Amino acid sequence: MRIDVVSIFPGYFDALELSLLGKAKQRGLIDVRVHDLRDAAHDKHRTVDDTPTGGGAGMVMKPEPWGEMLDGILAEAGNSAGAAADAEPGAAGDPLIIFPSPAGEVFTQRMARELAHEQHLVFGCGRYEGIDQRVFDEYAARGRVRLVSIGDYVLNGGEVATIAMIEAIGRLLPGVVGNPESLVEESHEEDGLLEYPSYTKPAEWRDRAVPPVLLSGNHAAIESWRREQRIERTRRVRPELLPRELRGESRGRHAAE
Ligand code: 6GU
């Protein structure tokens, strides 16, 4: 997968060199290129923002640097959106441009799975009060654009949100996570339940014992206990995630059976 990131703080993305994602980059599974938006701002101060037209607080990112930077990325990727205005937009394999924004649709595991099938993602990280609306309109008219939020709270810019999304998407790419089975039994995967609690050795630590069933060797009992834990945890912490068929059930029904 090819990923381009545009930001006025390229240093944020040094984090992508670490851990599993860093290894995936080294092994060529993910090709991440980070661009400094200021390289497309040509005045003495390399200005990327200006006052909001119509008044209001804060600053808005100017359209020209974004246009130059995104045109360059799309043209270099050799795709229709960058090359010709008359080419059909949205063809498979064309880049998908994502603008992280608290005003966007909410990023979920489902969206991560969808985006993991893309060949080329471009993340445009806004700062200040946002980017001039015409930038979204221009690239939406020429190809595929999505505004995506990582949750209902406000960050100072799209950088941290982009790192979160790249990590969530990147780990789903073939070969990035060593044991693909570890992707399956996870919160938000498969059946939408949260994860069960995990334990390792020693069997007792500070007077706290590992639940005995996990030491029983009874795999059916262990599986059933883990499922019960997942349901109870989900009911307690995220009841809105509970599948319909589990909603009416009282606490501890399985334990009582
Ligand atoms: Cl994607 N950007 C910003 N600035 N704040 C956010 C966000 C994104 N998602 C949640 N809060």
Coordinates of C-alpha atoms and ligand atoms in Angstrom, one line a residue:
M1 CA 0.0 0.0 0.0
R2 CA 1.2 3.5 -0.8
I3 CA 0.5 6.2 1.7
D4 CA 1.2 9.9 1.3
V5 CA 0.8 12.3 4.2
V6 CA 0.7 16.1 3.9
S7 CA 1.4 18.1 7.1
I8 CA 3.1 21.2 8.4
F9 CA 4.6 19.0 11.2
P10 CA 6.3 16.0 9.3
G11 CA 8.1 15.2 12.5
Y12 CA 5.0 13.6 14.0
F13 CA 5.3 10.8 11.6
D14 CA 8.7 9.7 12.9
A15 CA 6.6 7.5 15.1
L16 CA 5.7 5.3 12.1
E17 CA 9.4 4.1 12.1
L18 CA 8.8 2.3 15.4
S19 CA 7.5 -1.2 16.1
L20 CA 5.5 -3.3 13.7
L21 CA 4.7 -0.5 11.3
G22 CA 8.4 0.5 11.1
K23 CA 9.3 -3.1 10.2
A24 CA 6.5 -3.2 7.6
K25 CA 7.9 -0.1 6.1
Q26 CA 11.4 -1.5 6.0
R27 CA 10.1 -4.7 4.4
G28 CA 8.3 -2.7 1.7
L29 CA 4.8 -3.8 2.8
I30 CA 3.8 -0.1 3.3
D31 CA 5.4 2.8 1.4
V32 CA 4.8 5.9 3.5
R33 CA 5.9 9.3 2.2
V34 CA 5.5 12.4 4.3
H35 CA 5.4 15.8 2.7
D36 CA 5.9 19.2 4.3
L37 CA 3.0 21.4 3.2
R38 CA 5.3 24.5 3.6
D39 CA 7.4 23.2 0.6
A40 CA 4.4 24.3 -1.5
A41 CA 4.3 27.8 0.1
H42 CA 6.6 30.1 -1.8
D43 CA 6.5 33.5 0.0
K44 CA 9.3 34.5 2.3
H45 CA 7.6 33.1 5.4
R46 CA 6.2 30.0 3.7
T47 CA 2.7 31.0 4.8
V48 CA 0.0 28.3 4.8
D49 CA -2.8 30.1 6.7
D50 CA -4.8 33.3 6.5
T51 CA -7.7 35.0 8.3
P52 CA -11.2 33.5 7.8
T53 CA -13.2 35.3 5.0
G54 CA -16.4 36.7 6.6
G55 CA -14.7 37.1 9.9
G56 CA -14.4 34.8 13.0
A57 CA -11.7 33.5 15.3
G58 CA -8.5 31.6 14.3
M59 CA -6.9 31.0 11.0
V60 CA -7.8 29.0 7.9
M61 CA -5.4 27.0 5.7
K62 CA -4.9 28.7 2.3
P63 CA -6.0 26.6 -0.7
E64 CA -2.9 27.3 -3.0
P65 CA -0.3 25.2 -1.1
W66 CA -2.8 22.4 -0.7
G67 CA -3.5 22.5 -4.4
E68 CA 0.1 22.4 -5.5
M69 CA 1.0 19.6 -3.0
L70 CA -1.9 17.4 -3.8
D71 CA -1.6 17.9 -7.6
G72 CA 2.0 16.9 -7.3
I73 CA 1.2 13.7 -5.3
L74 CA -1.6 12.7 -7.6
A75 CA 0.4 13.4 -10.8
E76 CA 3.4 11.5 -9.5
A77 CA 1.1 8.5 -8.6
G78 CA 0.3 8.6 -12.3
N79 CA -3.4 8.4 -11.8
S80 CA -6.4 9.9 -13.7
A81 CA -7.3 12.4 -11.0
G82 CA -3.9 14.0 -11.2
A83 CA -3.5 13.8 -14.9
A84 CA -6.6 14.7 -16.8
A85 CA -9.8 16.6 -15.7
D86 CA -11.9 14.5 -18.1
A87 CA -10.8 11.1 -16.7
E88 CA -13.5 9.1 -14.8
P89 CA -13.1 9.8 -11.1
G90 CA -13.3 7.2 -8.5
A91 CA -11.9 4.3 -10.5
A92 CA -10.5 1.4 -8.4
G93 CA -6.8 2.0 -7.6
D94 CA -7.1 5.7 -7.8
P95 CA -5.9 7.4 -4.6
L96 CA -8.4 8.0 -1.8
I97 CA -7.8 11.4 -0.2
I98 CA -8.6 11.4 3.5
F99 CA -8.9 14.7 5.4
P100 CA -8.9 14.0 9.2
S101 CA -11.5 16.3 10.7
P102 CA -13.7 16.3 13.8
A103 CA -16.5 17.1 11.3
G104 CA -16.0 13.9 9.4
E105 CA -17.6 10.4 9.5
V106 CA -16.3 8.4 12.5
F107 CA -13.4 6.0 11.9
T108 CA -14.2 2.4 13.0
Q109 CA -12.7 -1.0 12.7
R110 CA -15.1 -1.6 9.7
M111 CA -13.7 1.5 8.0
A112 CA -10.1 0.3 8.7
R113 CA -10.9 -3.0 7.1
E114 CA -12.4 -1.2 4.0
L115 CA -9.4 1.1 3.7
A116 CA -6.9 -1.8 4.0
H117 CA -8.1 -2.8 0.5
E118 CA -7.0 0.6 -1.0
Q119 CA -3.8 0.8 -3.1
H120 CA -3.1 4.4 -2.3
L121 CA -4.2 6.6 0.5
V122 CA -3.4 10.3 0.9
F123 CA -3.9 12.0 4.3
G124 CA -4.2 15.8 4.3
C125 CA -3.6 17.0 7.8
G126 CA -5.3 20.3 8.6
R127 CA -4.3 22.6 11.5
Y128 CA -5.8 25.9 12.8
E129 CA -9.6 26.2 12.2
G130 CA -9.4 23.9 9.1
I131 CA -8.7 24.0 5.4
D132 CA -10.4 26.3 2.8
Q133 CA -13.5 24.4 1.7
R134 CA -12.6 24.7 -1.9
V135 CA -9.8 22.2 -1.5
F136 CA -12.3 19.5 -0.5
D137 CA -14.6 20.5 -3.3
E138 CA -11.8 20.5 -5.9
Y139 CA -10.5 17.0 -5.1
A140 CA -14.0 15.5 -4.5
A141 CA -14.9 16.7 -8.0
R142 CA -11.7 15.0 -9.4
G143 CA -11.7 11.8 -7.4
R144 CA -12.5 10.3 -4.0
V145 CA -12.4 12.4 -0.8
R146 CA -13.5 11.4 2.7
L147 CA -13.5 13.6 5.9
V148 CA -12.8 11.2 8.8
S149 CA -12.9 11.8 12.6
I150 CA -11.4 9.5 15.1
G151 CA -13.9 10.3 17.8
D152 CA -16.0 12.9 19.5
Y153 CA -13.3 15.1 21.0
V154 CA -11.1 17.9 19.5
L155 CA -7.4 17.6 18.6
N156 CA -5.2 20.5 17.5
G157 CA -4.7 19.0 14.0
G158 CA -5.0 15.9 11.9
E159 CA -1.6 14.5 12.6
V160 CA -2.3 12.3 15.6
A161 CA -5.6 11.1 14.0
T162 CA -3.7 10.2 10.9
I163 CA -1.1 8.1 12.9
A164 CA -4.0 6.3 14.6
M165 CA -5.6 5.5 11.3
I166 CA -2.4 4.4 9.6
E167 CA -1.7 2.0 12.5
A168 CA -5.2 0.6 12.5
I169 CA -5.1 0.1 8.7
G170 CA -1.5 -0.9 8.4
R171 CA -1.8 -3.8 10.9
L172 CA -4.5 -5.4 8.7
L173 CA -2.3 -5.6 5.6
P174 CA -1.0 -9.1 4.8
G175 CA 2.3 -9.8 6.5
V176 CA 2.4 -6.8 8.9
V177 CA 1.2 -8.7 12.0
G178 CA 3.2 -11.9 12.4
N179 CA 0.4 -14.1 13.6
P180 CA -2.8 -13.3 11.6
E181 CA -4.9 -15.2 14.2
S182 CA -4.1 -12.5 16.7
L183 CA -6.2 -10.1 14.5
V184 CA -9.3 -12.2 14.8
E185 CA -10.0 -12.6 18.6
E186 CA -9.9 -8.8 19.2
S187 CA -12.2 -6.1 20.4
H188 CA -14.4 -4.8 17.6
E189 CA -13.5 -7.8 15.3
E190 CA -15.7 -10.7 14.4
D191 CA -18.8 -10.3 16.6
G192 CA -18.4 -6.7 17.8
L193 CA -17.8 -7.7 21.5
L194 CA -14.9 -6.3 23.5
E195 CA -11.9 -8.5 24.3
Y196 CA -11.8 -10.9 27.3
P197 CA -9.2 -10.2 30.1
S198 CA -5.8 -11.9 29.5
Y199 CA -3.4 -13.4 32.1
T200 CA 0.0 -14.9 32.1
K201 CA 2.4 -16.5 34.7
P202 CA 2.8 -16.4 37.6
A203 CA -0.5 -18.1 38.6
E204 CA -0.5 -15.9 41.7
W205 CA 0.8 -12.3 42.0
R206 CA 0.3 -10.1 45.1
D207 CA -2.4 -12.4 46.4
R208 CA -4.2 -12.2 43.1
A209 CA -4.9 -15.5 41.5
V210 CA -5.5 -16.2 37.8
P211 CA -9.1 -17.4 37.3
P212 CA -8.8 -21.1 38.0
V213 CA -10.7 -22.1 34.8
L214 CA -7.7 -20.9 32.8
L215 CA -5.5 -23.5 34.5
S216 CA -8.0 -26.3 34.2
G217 CA -6.9 -27.5 30.7
N218 CA -10.6 -27.7 29.8
H219 CA -10.7 -25.9 26.5
A220 CA -14.4 -25.8 26.1
A221 CA -14.8 -24.4 29.6
I222 CA -12.1 -21.8 28.9
E223 CA -13.8 -20.7 25.7
S224 CA -17.1 -20.4 27.4
W225 CA -15.6 -18.4 30.3
R226 CA -13.9 -16.0 27.8
R227 CA -17.1 -15.4 25.9
E228 CA -19.0 -14.7 29.1
Q229 CA -16.3 -12.2 30.1
R230 CA -16.5 -10.5 26.7
I231 CA -20.3 -10.2 27.0
E232 CA -20.2 -8.9 30.6
R233 CA -17.5 -6.4 29.8
T234 CA -19.3 -5.1 26.7
R235 CA -22.6 -4.8 28.6
R236 CA -20.9 -2.9 31.4
V237 CA -18.7 -0.5 29.3
R238 CA -20.2 -0.3 25.8
P239 CA -23.8 -1.5 26.0
E240 CA -24.6 0.0 22.6
L241 CA -22.2 -2.5 21.0
L242 CA -24.0 -5.6 22.3
P243 CA -25.6 -7.6 19.5
R244 CA -29.4 -7.6 19.7
E245 CA -29.7 -11.2 20.7
L246 CA -27.6 -10.6 23.8
R247 CA -29.3 -7.4 24.9
G248 CA -32.1 -8.7 27.0
E249 CA -30.0 -11.3 28.9
S250 CA -29.5 -10.8 32.6
R251 CA -26.1 -10.6 34.3
G252 CA -24.4 -14.0 34.9
R253 CA -26.9 -16.1 33.1
H254 CA -24.2 -18.4 31.7
A255 CA -22.6 -18.7 35.2
A256 CA -25.9 -19.8 36.6
E257 CA -26.6 -22.4 33.9
Ligands
6GU1 CL1 -9.5 13.6 12.6 N1 -9.0 15.9 13.7 C1 -9.1 16.8 14.8 N2 -8.5 18.0 14.7 N3 -9.7 16.5 15.9 C2 -10.3 15.3 16.0 C3 -10.2 14.4 14.9 C4 -9.6 14.7 13.8 N4 -10.9 13.3 15.3 C5 -11.4 13.6 16.5 N5 -11.0 14.8 16.9

